[in-house]
Coordinates of C-alpha atoms in Angstrom, one line a residue:
X88 CA 81.0 0.7 37.2
X89 CA 77.8 1.1 35.1
X90 CA 76.6 3.9 37.2
X91 CA 79.9 5.8 36.9
X92 CA 79.6 5.3 33.2
X93 CA 76.0 6.5 33.1
X94 CA 77.1 9.5 35.3
X95 CA 79.9 10.4 33.0
X96 CA 77.7 10.3 29.9
X97 CA 75.1 12.5 31.7
X98 CA 77.9 15.2 32.5
X99 CA 78.9 15.0 28.7
X100 CA 75.3 15.5 27.6
X101 CA 74.8 18.2 30.3
X102 CA 78.0 20.1 29.2
X103 CA 76.6 20.4 25.8
X104 CA 73.3 21.7 27.1
X105 CA 75.2 23.9 29.3
X106 CA 77.0 25.6 26.4
X107 CA 73.7 26.0 24.5
X108 CA 72.0 27.4 27.8
X109 CA 74.7 30.1 28.3
X110 CA 73.4 31.5 24.9
X111 CA 69.8 31.5 26.2
X112 CA 70.8 33.0 29.7
X113 CA 73.0 35.8 28.1
X114 CA 70.4 36.9 25.7
X115 CA 67.7 37.0 28.3
X116 CA 69.8 38.4 31.1
X117 CA 71.1 41.3 28.9
X118 CA 68.2 41.8 26.3
X119 CA 65.2 40.2 28.4
X120 CA 64.2 38.2 25.2
X121 CA 63.8 34.5 24.8
X122 CA 65.2 33.6 21.5
X123 CA 63.6 30.2 20.7
X124 CA 65.4 30.2 17.4
X125 CA 68.6 29.4 19.3
X126 CA 68.1 25.7 18.7
X127 CA 67.8 26.2 15.1
X128 CA 71.0 28.1 15.0
X129 CA 72.6 24.9 16.4
X130 CA 71.2 22.9 13.5
X131 CA 72.5 25.6 10.9
X132 CA 76.0 25.3 12.4
X133 CA 75.9 21.5 12.1
X134 CA 74.8 21.6 8.4
X135 CA 77.6 24.2 7.8
X136 CA 80.3 21.8 9.3
X137 CA 78.7 18.7 7.6
X138 CA 78.7 20.5 4.1
X139 CA 82.3 21.6 4.6
X140 CA 83.6 18.3 5.7
X141 CA 81.7 15.9 3.5
X142 CA 81.1 18.1 0.3
X143 CA 84.3 20.2 0.3
X144 CA 86.7 17.9 2.2
X145 CA 87.7 20.5 4.6
X146 CA 89.4 19.2 8.0
X147 CA 87.3 19.6 11.1
X148 CA 89.1 22.6 12.9
X149 CA 88.6 25.1 10.1
X150 CA 85.1 23.7 9.4
X151 CA 84.0 24.3 13.2
X152 CA 85.7 27.9 12.9
X153 CA 83.8 28.6 9.7
X154 CA 80.5 27.4 11.1
X155 CA 80.9 29.5 14.2
X156 CA 81.5 32.6 11.9
X157 CA 78.2 31.9 10.0
X158 CA 76.2 31.2 13.1
X159 CA 77.6 34.4 14.7
X160 CA 76.5 36.2 11.6
X161 CA 73.2 34.5 11.6
X162 CA 72.5 35.5 15.2
X163 CA 73.2 39.2 14.5
X164 CA 70.9 39.2 11.4
X165 CA 68.1 37.5 13.3
X166 CA 68.5 40.2 16.0
X167 CA 68.6 43.1 13.6
X168 CA 65.7 42.0 11.3
X169 CA 63.4 40.1 13.8
X170 CA 64.0 41.4 17.4
X171 CA 65.2 44.7 17.3
X172 CA 61.9 46.3 16.0
X173 CA 60.2 44.7 19.1
X174 CA 62.6 46.1 21.8
X175 CA 59.3 48.0 23.0
X176 CA 56.8 45.2 22.2
X177 CA 55.0 43.0 24.5
X178 CA 56.9 39.7 25.4
X179 CA 54.2 37.9 23.7
X180 CA 54.9 39.5 20.3
X181 CA 58.7 38.7 20.6
X182 CA 57.7 35.1 21.6
X183 CA 55.7 34.7 18.6
X184 CA 58.6 36.0 16.4
X185 CA 60.9 33.7 17.9
X186 CA 58.9 30.8 17.1
X187 CA 58.3 32.1 13.6
X188 CA 62.2 32.5 13.0
X189 CA 62.4 29.0 14.2
X190 CA 60.1 27.5 11.7
X191 CA 61.6 29.7 9.1
X192 CA 65.1 28.2 9.7
X193 CA 63.9 24.6 9.8
X194 CA 61.8 25.1 6.5
X195 CA 64.9 26.7 4.8
X196 CA 67.0 23.8 6.0
X197 CA 64.3 21.3 4.5
X198 CA 64.4 23.1 1.1
X199 CA 68.1 23.2 0.9
X200 CA 69.2 19.9 2.6
X201 CA 65.9 17.8 2.3
X202 CA 64.3 15.7 5.1
X203 CA 66.8 12.8 4.8
X204 CA 68.9 12.0 8.0
X205 CA 72.4 12.6 7.3
X206 CA 75.5 10.8 8.8
X207 CA 77.5 13.1 10.7
X208 CA 81.3 12.7 10.9
X209 CA 82.8 13.3 14.4
X210 CA 85.2 16.3 14.4
X211 CA 86.8 15.0 17.7
X212 CA 89.9 13.0 17.2
X213 CA 90.8 12.7 20.8
X214 CA 91.4 9.2 21.9
X215 CA 89.3 7.6 24.4
X216 CA 90.6 7.5 28.0
X217 CA 90.4 4.0 29.6
X218 CA 90.4 3.7 33.3
X219 CA 90.0 0.8 35.9
X220 CA 91.8 -1.7 33.6
X221 CA 89.5 -0.8 30.6
X222 CA 86.3 -1.3 32.4
X223 CA 85.6 2.5 32.3
X224 CA 86.0 4.2 29.1
X225 CA 85.6 8.2 28.6
X226 CA 85.2 9.0 25.0
X227 CA 87.2 11.8 23.2
X228 CA 83.7 13.8 22.8
X229 CA 83.2 13.6 26.6
X230 CA 86.7 14.9 27.3
X231 CA 86.1 17.8 24.8
X232 CA 82.5 18.7 25.8
X233 CA 83.2 19.0 29.5
X234 CA 86.8 20.9 29.0
X235 CA 85.0 23.3 26.4
X236 CA 82.2 23.9 28.8
X237 CA 84.4 24.8 31.6
X238 CA 86.6 27.1 29.5
X239 CA 83.7 28.7 27.8
X240 CA 81.9 29.5 31.2
X241 CA 85.2 30.8 32.9
X242 CA 86.0 33.0 29.8
X243 CA 82.5 34.5 29.7
X244 CA 82.6 35.2 33.4
X245 CA 86.2 37.0 33.0
X246 CA 84.8 38.7 29.9
X247 CA 81.6 40.3 31.5
X248 CA 83.5 41.4 34.9
X249 CA 86.7 42.7 33.5
X250 CA 86.1 44.0 30.1
X251 CA 84.5 47.3 29.0
X252 CA 82.1 45.2 26.6
X253 CA 81.4 43.0 29.4
X254 CA 80.6 46.1 31.8
X255 CA 78.3 47.4 29.1
X256 CA 76.5 44.2 29.0
X257 CA 75.9 44.3 32.9
X258 CA 74.6 47.9 32.6
X259 CA 72.2 47.3 29.7
X260 CA 70.8 44.1 31.6
X261 CA 70.0 46.7 34.5
X262 CA 68.4 49.4 32.7
X263 CA 68.7 49.9 28.9
X264 CA 67.4 53.6 29.0
X265 CA 70.0 54.5 32.0
X266 CA 72.8 52.7 30.0
X267 CA 72.2 54.8 26.9
X268 CA 72.2 58.1 28.8
X269 CA 75.6 57.0 30.1
X270 CA 77.0 56.6 26.6
X271 CA 76.6 52.9 26.3
X272 CA 75.7 51.7 22.8
X273 CA 72.9 49.6 23.6
X274 CA 72.1 48.3 20.1
X275 CA 75.9 47.1 19.7
X276 CA 75.9 45.5 23.0
X277 CA 72.7 43.5 22.5
X278 CA 73.9 42.5 19.0
X279 CA 77.4 41.4 20.6
X280 CA 75.2 39.1 23.1
X281 CA 73.4 37.5 20.3
X282 CA 76.7 37.1 18.5
X283 CA 78.4 35.2 21.3
X284 CA 75.4 33.2 22.0
X285 CA 75.1 32.1 18.4
X286 CA 78.7 31.3 18.1
X287 CA 78.5 29.1 21.2
X288 CA 75.5 27.4 19.6
X289 CA 77.6 26.4 16.7
X290 CA 80.2 24.8 19.0
X291 CA 77.4 23.0 21.1
X292 CA 75.7 21.8 17.9
X293 CA 79.0 20.2 16.7
X294 CA 79.8 18.4 19.9
X295 CA 76.1 17.2 20.2
X296 CA 76.3 15.7 16.5
X297 CA 79.6 14.1 17.1
X298 CA 78.1 12.4 20.2
X299 CA 75.0 11.5 18.4
X300 CA 75.9 11.5 14.6
X301 CA 72.8 12.0 12.9
X302 CA 71.5 15.4 11.4
X303 CA 68.1 16.6 10.3
X304 CA 66.5 19.9 10.0
X305 CA 64.8 19.3 13.4
X306 CA 68.2 18.3 15.2
X307 CA 68.4 21.5 17.1
X308 CA 64.6 21.7 18.3
X309 CA 64.7 19.2 21.2
X310 CA 68.2 20.2 22.4
X311 CA 67.3 23.9 22.1
X312 CA 64.3 23.3 24.5
X313 CA 66.1 21.2 27.1
X314 CA 69.0 23.7 27.2
X315 CA 66.4 26.5 27.7
X316 CA 65.0 24.3 30.5
X317 CA 68.5 24.0 31.8
X318 CA 68.8 27.8 31.9
X319 CA 65.5 28.1 33.7
X320 CA 66.6 25.2 36.1
X321 CA 69.9 26.9 37.1
X322 CA 68.5 30.5 37.2
X323 CA 68.0 32.3 33.9
X324 CA 70.5 35.1 33.5
X325 CA 73.1 33.5 35.6
X326 CA 76.1 32.1 33.7
X327 CA 77.0 29.7 36.5
X328 CA 73.4 28.7 36.9
X329 CA 73.4 27.6 33.2
X330 CA 76.2 25.5 33.8
X331 CA 74.8 23.9 36.7
X332 CA 71.3 23.6 35.3
X333 CA 72.8 21.9 32.2
X334 CA 75.1 19.5 34.1
X335 CA 72.2 18.5 36.3
X336 CA 69.7 18.3 33.5
X337 CA 72.1 15.8 31.5
X338 CA 72.6 13.6 34.4
X339 CA 68.9 13.3 35.1
X340 CA 68.1 12.4 31.6
X341 CA 70.7 9.8 31.1
X342 CA 70.1 8.1 34.4
X343 CA 66.3 8.4 33.9
X344 CA 66.8 6.7 30.4
X345 CA 69.1 4.1 32.2
X346 CA 67.1 3.2 35.2
X347 CA 63.5 4.2 34.5
X348 CA 62.5 4.3 30.9
X349 CA 64.2 5.6 27.7
X350 CA 60.8 6.7 26.2
X351 CA 59.9 8.9 29.7
X352 CA 63.4 10.4 30.1
X353 CA 62.1 13.6 28.5
X354 CA 59.2 13.6 30.8
X355 CA 61.5 13.0 33.8
X356 CA 63.6 16.2 32.8
X357 CA 60.6 18.4 32.8
X358 CA 58.8 16.8 35.8
X359 CA 61.9 17.6 37.7
X360 CA 61.9 21.0 36.5
X361 CA 58.4 21.8 37.4
X362 CA 59.2 20.4 40.9
X363 CA 62.4 22.8 41.2
X364 CA 60.5 25.9 40.3
X365 CA 57.6 25.0 42.6
X366 CA 60.1 25.0 45.4
X367 CA 62.5 27.8 44.0
X368 CA 60.8 29.7 41.1
X369 CA 63.8 31.8 40.4
X370 CA 65.9 28.5 39.8
X371 CA 68.9 27.2 41.6
X372 CA 71.3 30.2 41.4
X373 CA 68.5 32.8 40.2
X374 CA 67.6 35.9 42.3
X375 CA 64.2 37.4 42.9
X376 CA 63.8 40.8 41.5
X377 CA 61.7 43.4 43.3
X378 CA 59.8 45.7 40.9
X379 CA 58.9 49.2 42.3
X380 CA 55.2 50.1 41.9

């Protein structure tokens, strides 16, 4: 029964990673940029919820909605100010800028909120589900995280395949210049991508802090890296790949922590990633791209 409990916890953590990874995979798949400040947008969303619930006494649902709006606006602002001028720059320049934005957000949080660890109040009020005579308990956070992950993934796939904005995203991901010649608003499409990814980051951050109720300016750093790992694991640029990668990564981390070593759980996760990429460099659902010479 303990193995099943660990497995459920792994799926719960993996669902949160998957929601974060969806933001990474959308931005890379459409804008061909690695937004390493994504994890820190998570942290900003958590602080927004913490401030409204603890400081203002606002109920959880409005707090989460406002946090998602704040993160959405933050994501669009980051894209406009930091990334848009670098559309034609080298990937290294974009990478360095993303790291700079990440440190900027962390230090702003340090200045505003301080370095003290805050105790985060869970926003989930769903009661735990008890199975097998009470021996197996599925927490409310787990139920919400898994449900939210599935709904978000399905909604994103429908949005991309069935809507005009989604078709524009596909066009931009294939060829920005050709899409612009066909009348697609490339700048608006990329901004929309950042907006969606950043809004999802707020939701994932709130679920993460509800499951692990501590908050610091560095809260989003490691989950952001792991979610990026999940996106690469599943095949970056693929929405189902981000989902699968996140779930697998969460399960590996929890099982590694339970049966091998809690101190080596992160190393185990990254070791598995290296092995997978050696066998299949494009990830589980990634497709090899042929470049014309």
